Coordinates of C-alpha atoms and ligand atoms in Angstrom, one line a residue:
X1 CA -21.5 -87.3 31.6
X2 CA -22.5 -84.4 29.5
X3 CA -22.6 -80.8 30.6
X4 CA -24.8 -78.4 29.1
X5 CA -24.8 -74.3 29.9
X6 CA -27.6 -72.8 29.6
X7 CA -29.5 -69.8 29.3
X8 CA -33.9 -69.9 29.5
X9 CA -36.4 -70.6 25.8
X10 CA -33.3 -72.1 23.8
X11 CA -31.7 -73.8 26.0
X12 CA -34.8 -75.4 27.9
X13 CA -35.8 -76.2 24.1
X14 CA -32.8 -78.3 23.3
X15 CA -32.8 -80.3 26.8
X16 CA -36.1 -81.4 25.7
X17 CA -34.5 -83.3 22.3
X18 CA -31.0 -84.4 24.5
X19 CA -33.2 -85.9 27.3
X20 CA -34.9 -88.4 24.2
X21 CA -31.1 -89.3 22.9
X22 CA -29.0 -89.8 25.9
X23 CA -30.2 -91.0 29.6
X24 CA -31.2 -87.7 31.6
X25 CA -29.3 -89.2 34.2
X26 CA -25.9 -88.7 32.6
X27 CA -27.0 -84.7 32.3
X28 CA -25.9 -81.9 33.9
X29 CA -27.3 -78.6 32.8
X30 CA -25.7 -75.7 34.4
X31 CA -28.1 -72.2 34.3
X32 CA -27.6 -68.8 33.9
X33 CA -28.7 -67.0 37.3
X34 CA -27.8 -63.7 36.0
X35 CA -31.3 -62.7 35.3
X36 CA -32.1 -63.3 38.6
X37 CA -34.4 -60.8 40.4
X38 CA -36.6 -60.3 43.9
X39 CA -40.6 -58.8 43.2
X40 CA -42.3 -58.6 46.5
X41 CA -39.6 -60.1 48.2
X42 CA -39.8 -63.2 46.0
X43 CA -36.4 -64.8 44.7
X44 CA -36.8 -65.0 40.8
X45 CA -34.9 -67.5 38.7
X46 CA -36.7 -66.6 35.4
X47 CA -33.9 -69.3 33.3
X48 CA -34.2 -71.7 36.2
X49 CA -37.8 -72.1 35.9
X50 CA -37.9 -71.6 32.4
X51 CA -35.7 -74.8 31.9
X52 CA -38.0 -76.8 34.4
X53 CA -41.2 -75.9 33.2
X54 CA -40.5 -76.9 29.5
X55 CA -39.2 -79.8 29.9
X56 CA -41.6 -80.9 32.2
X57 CA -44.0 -79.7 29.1
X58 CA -45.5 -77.2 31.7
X59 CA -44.4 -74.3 29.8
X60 CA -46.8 -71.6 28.0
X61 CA -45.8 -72.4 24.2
X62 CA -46.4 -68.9 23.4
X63 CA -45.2 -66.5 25.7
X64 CA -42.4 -68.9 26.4
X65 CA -42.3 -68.3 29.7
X66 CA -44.2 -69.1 32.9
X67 CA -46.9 -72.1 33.4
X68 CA -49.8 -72.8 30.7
X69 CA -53.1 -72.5 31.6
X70 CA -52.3 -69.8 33.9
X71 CA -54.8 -67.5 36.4
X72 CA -53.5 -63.8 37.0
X73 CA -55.9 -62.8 40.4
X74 CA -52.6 -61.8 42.4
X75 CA -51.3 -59.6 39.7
X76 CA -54.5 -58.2 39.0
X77 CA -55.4 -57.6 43.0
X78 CA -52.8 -55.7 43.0
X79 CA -54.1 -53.3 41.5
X80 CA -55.9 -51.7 44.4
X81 CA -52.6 -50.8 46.2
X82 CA -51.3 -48.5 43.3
X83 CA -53.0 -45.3 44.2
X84 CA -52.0 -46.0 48.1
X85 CA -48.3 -46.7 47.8
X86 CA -45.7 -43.8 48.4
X87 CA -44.2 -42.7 44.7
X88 CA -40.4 -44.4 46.1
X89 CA -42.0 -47.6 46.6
X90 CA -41.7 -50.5 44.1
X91 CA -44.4 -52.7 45.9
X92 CA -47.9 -53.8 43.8
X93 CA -45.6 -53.4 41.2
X94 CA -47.3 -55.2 38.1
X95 CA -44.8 -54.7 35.4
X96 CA -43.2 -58.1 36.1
X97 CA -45.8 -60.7 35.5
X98 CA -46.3 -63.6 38.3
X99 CA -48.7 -66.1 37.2
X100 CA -51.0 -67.1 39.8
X101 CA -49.4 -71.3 39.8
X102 CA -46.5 -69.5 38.8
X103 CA -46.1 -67.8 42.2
X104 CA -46.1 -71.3 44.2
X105 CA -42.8 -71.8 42.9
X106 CA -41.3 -68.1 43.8
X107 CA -43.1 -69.0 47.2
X108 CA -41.1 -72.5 47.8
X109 CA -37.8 -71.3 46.6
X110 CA -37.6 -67.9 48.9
X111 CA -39.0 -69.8 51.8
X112 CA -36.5 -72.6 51.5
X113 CA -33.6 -69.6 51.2
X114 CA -34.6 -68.2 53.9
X115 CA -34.4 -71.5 56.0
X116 CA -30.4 -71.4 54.8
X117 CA -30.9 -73.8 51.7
X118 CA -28.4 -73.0 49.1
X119 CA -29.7 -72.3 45.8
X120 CA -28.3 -75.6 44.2
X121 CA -30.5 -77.4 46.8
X122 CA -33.5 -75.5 46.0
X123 CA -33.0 -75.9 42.5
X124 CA -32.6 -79.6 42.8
X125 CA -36.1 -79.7 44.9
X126 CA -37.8 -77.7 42.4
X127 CA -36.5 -80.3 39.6
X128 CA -37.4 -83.1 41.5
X129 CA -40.7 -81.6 42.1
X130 CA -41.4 -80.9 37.9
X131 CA -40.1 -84.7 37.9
X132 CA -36.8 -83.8 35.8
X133 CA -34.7 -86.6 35.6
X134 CA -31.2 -84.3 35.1
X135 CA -29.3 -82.6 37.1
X136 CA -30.0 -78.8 37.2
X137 CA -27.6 -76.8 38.7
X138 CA -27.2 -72.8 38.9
X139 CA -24.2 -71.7 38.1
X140 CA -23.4 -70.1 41.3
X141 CA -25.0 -70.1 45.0
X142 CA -23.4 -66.3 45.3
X143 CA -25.5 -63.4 43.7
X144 CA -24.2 -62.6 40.3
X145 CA -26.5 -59.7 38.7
X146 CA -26.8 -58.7 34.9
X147 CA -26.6 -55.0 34.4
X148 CA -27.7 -53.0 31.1
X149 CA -25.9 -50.1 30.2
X150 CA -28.4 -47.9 28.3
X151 CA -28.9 -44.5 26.2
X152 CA -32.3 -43.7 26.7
X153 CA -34.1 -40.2 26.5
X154 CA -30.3 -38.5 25.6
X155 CA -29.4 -39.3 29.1
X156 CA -27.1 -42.8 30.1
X157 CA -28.5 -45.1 32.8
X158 CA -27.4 -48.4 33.7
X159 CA -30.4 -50.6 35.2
X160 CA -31.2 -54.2 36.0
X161 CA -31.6 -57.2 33.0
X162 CA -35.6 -57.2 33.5
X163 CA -36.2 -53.8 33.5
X164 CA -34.5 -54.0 30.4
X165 CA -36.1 -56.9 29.0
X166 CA -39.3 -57.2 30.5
X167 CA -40.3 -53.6 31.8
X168 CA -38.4 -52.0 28.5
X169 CA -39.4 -55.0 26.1
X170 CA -35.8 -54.4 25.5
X171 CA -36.6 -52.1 23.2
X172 CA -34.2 -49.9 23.8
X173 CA -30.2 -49.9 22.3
X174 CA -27.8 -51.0 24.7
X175 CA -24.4 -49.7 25.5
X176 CA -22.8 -52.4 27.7
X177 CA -23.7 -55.2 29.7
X178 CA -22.1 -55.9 33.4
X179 CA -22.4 -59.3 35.6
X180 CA -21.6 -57.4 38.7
X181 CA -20.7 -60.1 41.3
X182 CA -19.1 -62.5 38.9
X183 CA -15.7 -62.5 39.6
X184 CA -16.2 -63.3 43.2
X185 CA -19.1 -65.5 43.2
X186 CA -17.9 -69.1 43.3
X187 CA -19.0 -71.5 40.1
X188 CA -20.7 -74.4 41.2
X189 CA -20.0 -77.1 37.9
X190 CA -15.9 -76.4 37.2
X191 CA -15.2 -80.1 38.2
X192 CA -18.4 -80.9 35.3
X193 CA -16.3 -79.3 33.1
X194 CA -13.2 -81.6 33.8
X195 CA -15.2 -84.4 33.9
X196 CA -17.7 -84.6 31.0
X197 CA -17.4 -86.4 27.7
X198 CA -18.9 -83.6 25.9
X199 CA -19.7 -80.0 27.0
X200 CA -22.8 -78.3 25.0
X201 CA -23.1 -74.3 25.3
X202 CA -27.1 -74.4 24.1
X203 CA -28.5 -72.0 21.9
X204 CA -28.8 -69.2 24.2
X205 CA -27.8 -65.2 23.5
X206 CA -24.2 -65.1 23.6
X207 CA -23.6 -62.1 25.8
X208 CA -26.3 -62.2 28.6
X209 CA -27.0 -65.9 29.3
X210 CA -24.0 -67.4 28.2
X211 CA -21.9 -64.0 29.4
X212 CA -22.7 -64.5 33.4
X213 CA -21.8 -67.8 33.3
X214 CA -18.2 -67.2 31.3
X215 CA -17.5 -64.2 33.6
X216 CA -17.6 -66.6 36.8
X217 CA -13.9 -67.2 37.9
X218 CA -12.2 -70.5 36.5
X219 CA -14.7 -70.8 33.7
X220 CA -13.2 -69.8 30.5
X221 CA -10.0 -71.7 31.6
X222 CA -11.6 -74.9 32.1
X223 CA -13.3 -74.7 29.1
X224 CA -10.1 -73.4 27.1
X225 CA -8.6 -76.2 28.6
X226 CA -11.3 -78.6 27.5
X227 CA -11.9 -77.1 24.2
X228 CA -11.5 -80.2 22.2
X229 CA -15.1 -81.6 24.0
X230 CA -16.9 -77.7 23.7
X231 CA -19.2 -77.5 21.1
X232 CA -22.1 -74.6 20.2
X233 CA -25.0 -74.0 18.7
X234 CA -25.8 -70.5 17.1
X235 CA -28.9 -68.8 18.4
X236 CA -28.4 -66.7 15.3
X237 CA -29.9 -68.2 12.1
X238 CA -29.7 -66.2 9.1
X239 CA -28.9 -62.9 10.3
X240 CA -31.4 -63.3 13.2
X241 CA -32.5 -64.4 16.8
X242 CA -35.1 -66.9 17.1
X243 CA -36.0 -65.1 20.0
X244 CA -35.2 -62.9 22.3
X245 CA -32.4 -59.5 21.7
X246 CA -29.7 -61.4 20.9
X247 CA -29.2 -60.4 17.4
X248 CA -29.8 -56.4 17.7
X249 CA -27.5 -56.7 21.1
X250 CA -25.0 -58.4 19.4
X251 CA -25.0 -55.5 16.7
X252 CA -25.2 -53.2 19.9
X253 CA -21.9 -54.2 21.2
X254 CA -19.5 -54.7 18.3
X255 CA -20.0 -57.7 17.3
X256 CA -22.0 -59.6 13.7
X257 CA -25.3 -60.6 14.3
X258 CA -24.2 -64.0 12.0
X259 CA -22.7 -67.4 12.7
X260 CA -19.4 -65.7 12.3
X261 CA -20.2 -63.5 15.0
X262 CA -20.8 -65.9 16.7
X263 CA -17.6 -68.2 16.1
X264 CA -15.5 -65.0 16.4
X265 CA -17.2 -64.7 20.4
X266 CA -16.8 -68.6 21.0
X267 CA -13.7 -69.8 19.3
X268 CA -11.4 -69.2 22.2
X269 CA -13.4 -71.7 24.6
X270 CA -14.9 -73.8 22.1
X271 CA -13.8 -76.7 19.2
X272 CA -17.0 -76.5 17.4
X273 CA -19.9 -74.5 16.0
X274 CA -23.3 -76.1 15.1
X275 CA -25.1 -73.8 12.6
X276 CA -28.4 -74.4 10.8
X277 CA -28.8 -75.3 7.3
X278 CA -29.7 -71.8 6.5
X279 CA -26.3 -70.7 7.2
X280 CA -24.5 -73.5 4.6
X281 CA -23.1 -71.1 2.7
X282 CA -21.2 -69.7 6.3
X283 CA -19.3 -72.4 6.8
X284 CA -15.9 -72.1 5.5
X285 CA -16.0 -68.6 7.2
X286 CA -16.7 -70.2 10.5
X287 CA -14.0 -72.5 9.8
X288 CA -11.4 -69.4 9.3
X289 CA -12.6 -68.4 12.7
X290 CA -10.6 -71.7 14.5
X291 CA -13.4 -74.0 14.6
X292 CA -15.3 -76.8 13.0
X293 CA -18.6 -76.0 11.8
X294 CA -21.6 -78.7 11.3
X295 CA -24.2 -78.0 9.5
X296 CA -27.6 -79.4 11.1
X297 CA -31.3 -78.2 11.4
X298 CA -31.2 -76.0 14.2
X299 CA -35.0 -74.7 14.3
X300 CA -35.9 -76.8 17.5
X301 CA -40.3 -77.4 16.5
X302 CA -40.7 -80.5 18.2
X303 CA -38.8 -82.1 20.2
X304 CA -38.2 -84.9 17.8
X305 CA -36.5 -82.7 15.6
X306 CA -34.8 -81.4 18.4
X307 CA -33.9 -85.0 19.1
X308 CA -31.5 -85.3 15.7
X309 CA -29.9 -82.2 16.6
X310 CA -29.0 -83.4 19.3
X311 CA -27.4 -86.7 17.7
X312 CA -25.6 -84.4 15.1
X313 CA -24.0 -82.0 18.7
X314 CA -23.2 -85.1 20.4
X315 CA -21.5 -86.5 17.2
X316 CA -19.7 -83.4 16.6
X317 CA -16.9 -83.9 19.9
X318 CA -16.8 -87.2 20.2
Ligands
FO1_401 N1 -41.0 -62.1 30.5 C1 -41.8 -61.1 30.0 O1 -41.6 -60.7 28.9 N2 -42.7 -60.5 30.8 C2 -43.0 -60.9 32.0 O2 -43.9 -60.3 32.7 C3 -42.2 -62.0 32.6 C4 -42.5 -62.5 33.9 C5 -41.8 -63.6 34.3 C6 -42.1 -64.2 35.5 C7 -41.4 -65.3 36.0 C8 -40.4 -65.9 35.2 O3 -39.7 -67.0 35.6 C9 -40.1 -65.3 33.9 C10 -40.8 -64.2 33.5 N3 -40.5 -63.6 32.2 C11 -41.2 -62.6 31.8 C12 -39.4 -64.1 31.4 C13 -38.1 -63.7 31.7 O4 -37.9 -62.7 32.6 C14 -37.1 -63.5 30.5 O5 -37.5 -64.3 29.4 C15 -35.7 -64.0 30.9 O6 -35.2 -63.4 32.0 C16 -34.8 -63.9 29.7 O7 -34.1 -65.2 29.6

């Protein structure tokens, strides 16, 4: 069995290269649930569905996020309630965008919730649904929620991930980052960790997808226990984030927005680094930082090429 831990657009872009070199079957991907947020009294598992919808080559390419070839009437029918809603109300809020197909997912997850279905079963339902042939887990049925810490205006606030990502474009410097929730809520995948022949942390920002999941009790342990069988890959090539905060939030919080930066953050949990070929001339001063470091293409454009990756991650601890 392989474990992978995941956050949403890198992660859901390896799985779709590991699902073409090793039988889905054997896979266990374990998601960041961090993120997660209720709009209209919808639960939202933005990595969750991210995941599902590209592999199940669903996704829109270009926003990375939600379904292609997607309608927007609810979102924009909302519109009519905005001048009728008191000022301390957040419903009609259009900030956070619900495709129209989109919602039908929102819809099945929150009503199965509310029928006493644990996330994990939900989540299985939905993957079954999409017609993934791994096993999606999130990594905790308890509510674990990512908070930013922020400077903005000359006054400190501390708000929720998506209005700092999506209603902010995080745009704005952040201070800190907190998973309140995390050391209570129970992990659902520690025996994965025991068990599998190779754990993968994807390419996914360090800090807030990778962060919620690390911050869940027993996790760092079993994976500094298993460290031998932990292997990464950077979501910082040449200085930068493919996508996504992670570089400038890095810089944010202390740390080097470089694959040394990220070796320095890992080494404790994990054997070995995967850094693309961009980053050659990095690789002795990942070594110094406690752990191997392969050298691969890490630029994920088709899944094909995703595909060797893959090979080279798999290779790489065992
Ligand atoms: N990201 C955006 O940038 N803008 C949106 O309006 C937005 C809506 C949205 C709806 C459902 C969903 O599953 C994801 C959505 N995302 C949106 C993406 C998402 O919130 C972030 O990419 C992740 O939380 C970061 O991993």
């Amino acid at each position: 069995m392989i474990t992978v831990l995941a956050g949403g657009v890198g992660a859901a872009r390896f799985l779709r290269g590991l699902v073409l070199e090793v039988d889905p079957t054997t896979i266990s991907v374990v998601v960041n649930t961090g993120d997660d947020t209720i709009m209209h009294g919808l639960n939202i598992s933005p990595d969750l569905d991210t995941v599902t919808y590209t592999v199940a080559d669903a996704i829109d390419p270009e926003r990375g996020w939600g379904l292609a070839n997607e309608s927007w009437r609810v979102m924009e029918s909302l519109a009519r309630y905005q001048d009728v809603k008191p000022d301390s109300s957040t419903a009609a809020g259009t900030w956070f965008n619900l495709g129209d197909r989109d919602l039908a997912t929102h819809l099945y997850r929150t009503a199965r919730i509310a029928e006493g279905a644990t996330l994990s079963t939900v989540t299985q339902e939905i993957a079954r649904a999409w017609g993934l042939a791994f096993n999606m887990m999130p990594m905790s049925d308890d509510q674990v929620a990512t908070k930013v810490d922020i400077f903005e205006n000359g006054v400190a606030s501390t708000i929720s991930f998506q209005e700092y990502f999506v209603q902010r474009r995080h745009g704005i410097p952040v201070t800190g980052v907190e998973f309140v929730g995390a050391t209570t809520a129970q992990p659902t995948f520690i025996n994965n960790l025991h068990t599998s022949e190779a754990i993968i942390i994807a390419p996914s920002n360090p800090i807030v997808s990778l962060g919620p999941i690390r911050a869940l009790s027993g996790v760092d342990a079993a994976l500094t226990f298993n460290r031998d069988r932990v292997v990464a890959i950077s979501p910082i090539v040449a200085g930068s984030a493919l996508k996504g905060p992670a570089d400038r939030m890095l810089v944010e919080l202390g740390h080097e927005a470089s694959v040394v930066g990220v070796a320095r953050i890992y080494a404790p949990i994990c054997s070995t680094l995967v850094i693309d070929q961009q980053d050659e001339a990095l690789q002795s001063a990942v070594e110094r930082e406690g752990m191997k470091c392969v050298v691969a293409d890490t630029i994920m454009r088709t899944p094909q090429i995703t595909q060797v990756l893959a090979r080279k991650v798999l290779q790489a601890v065992k």
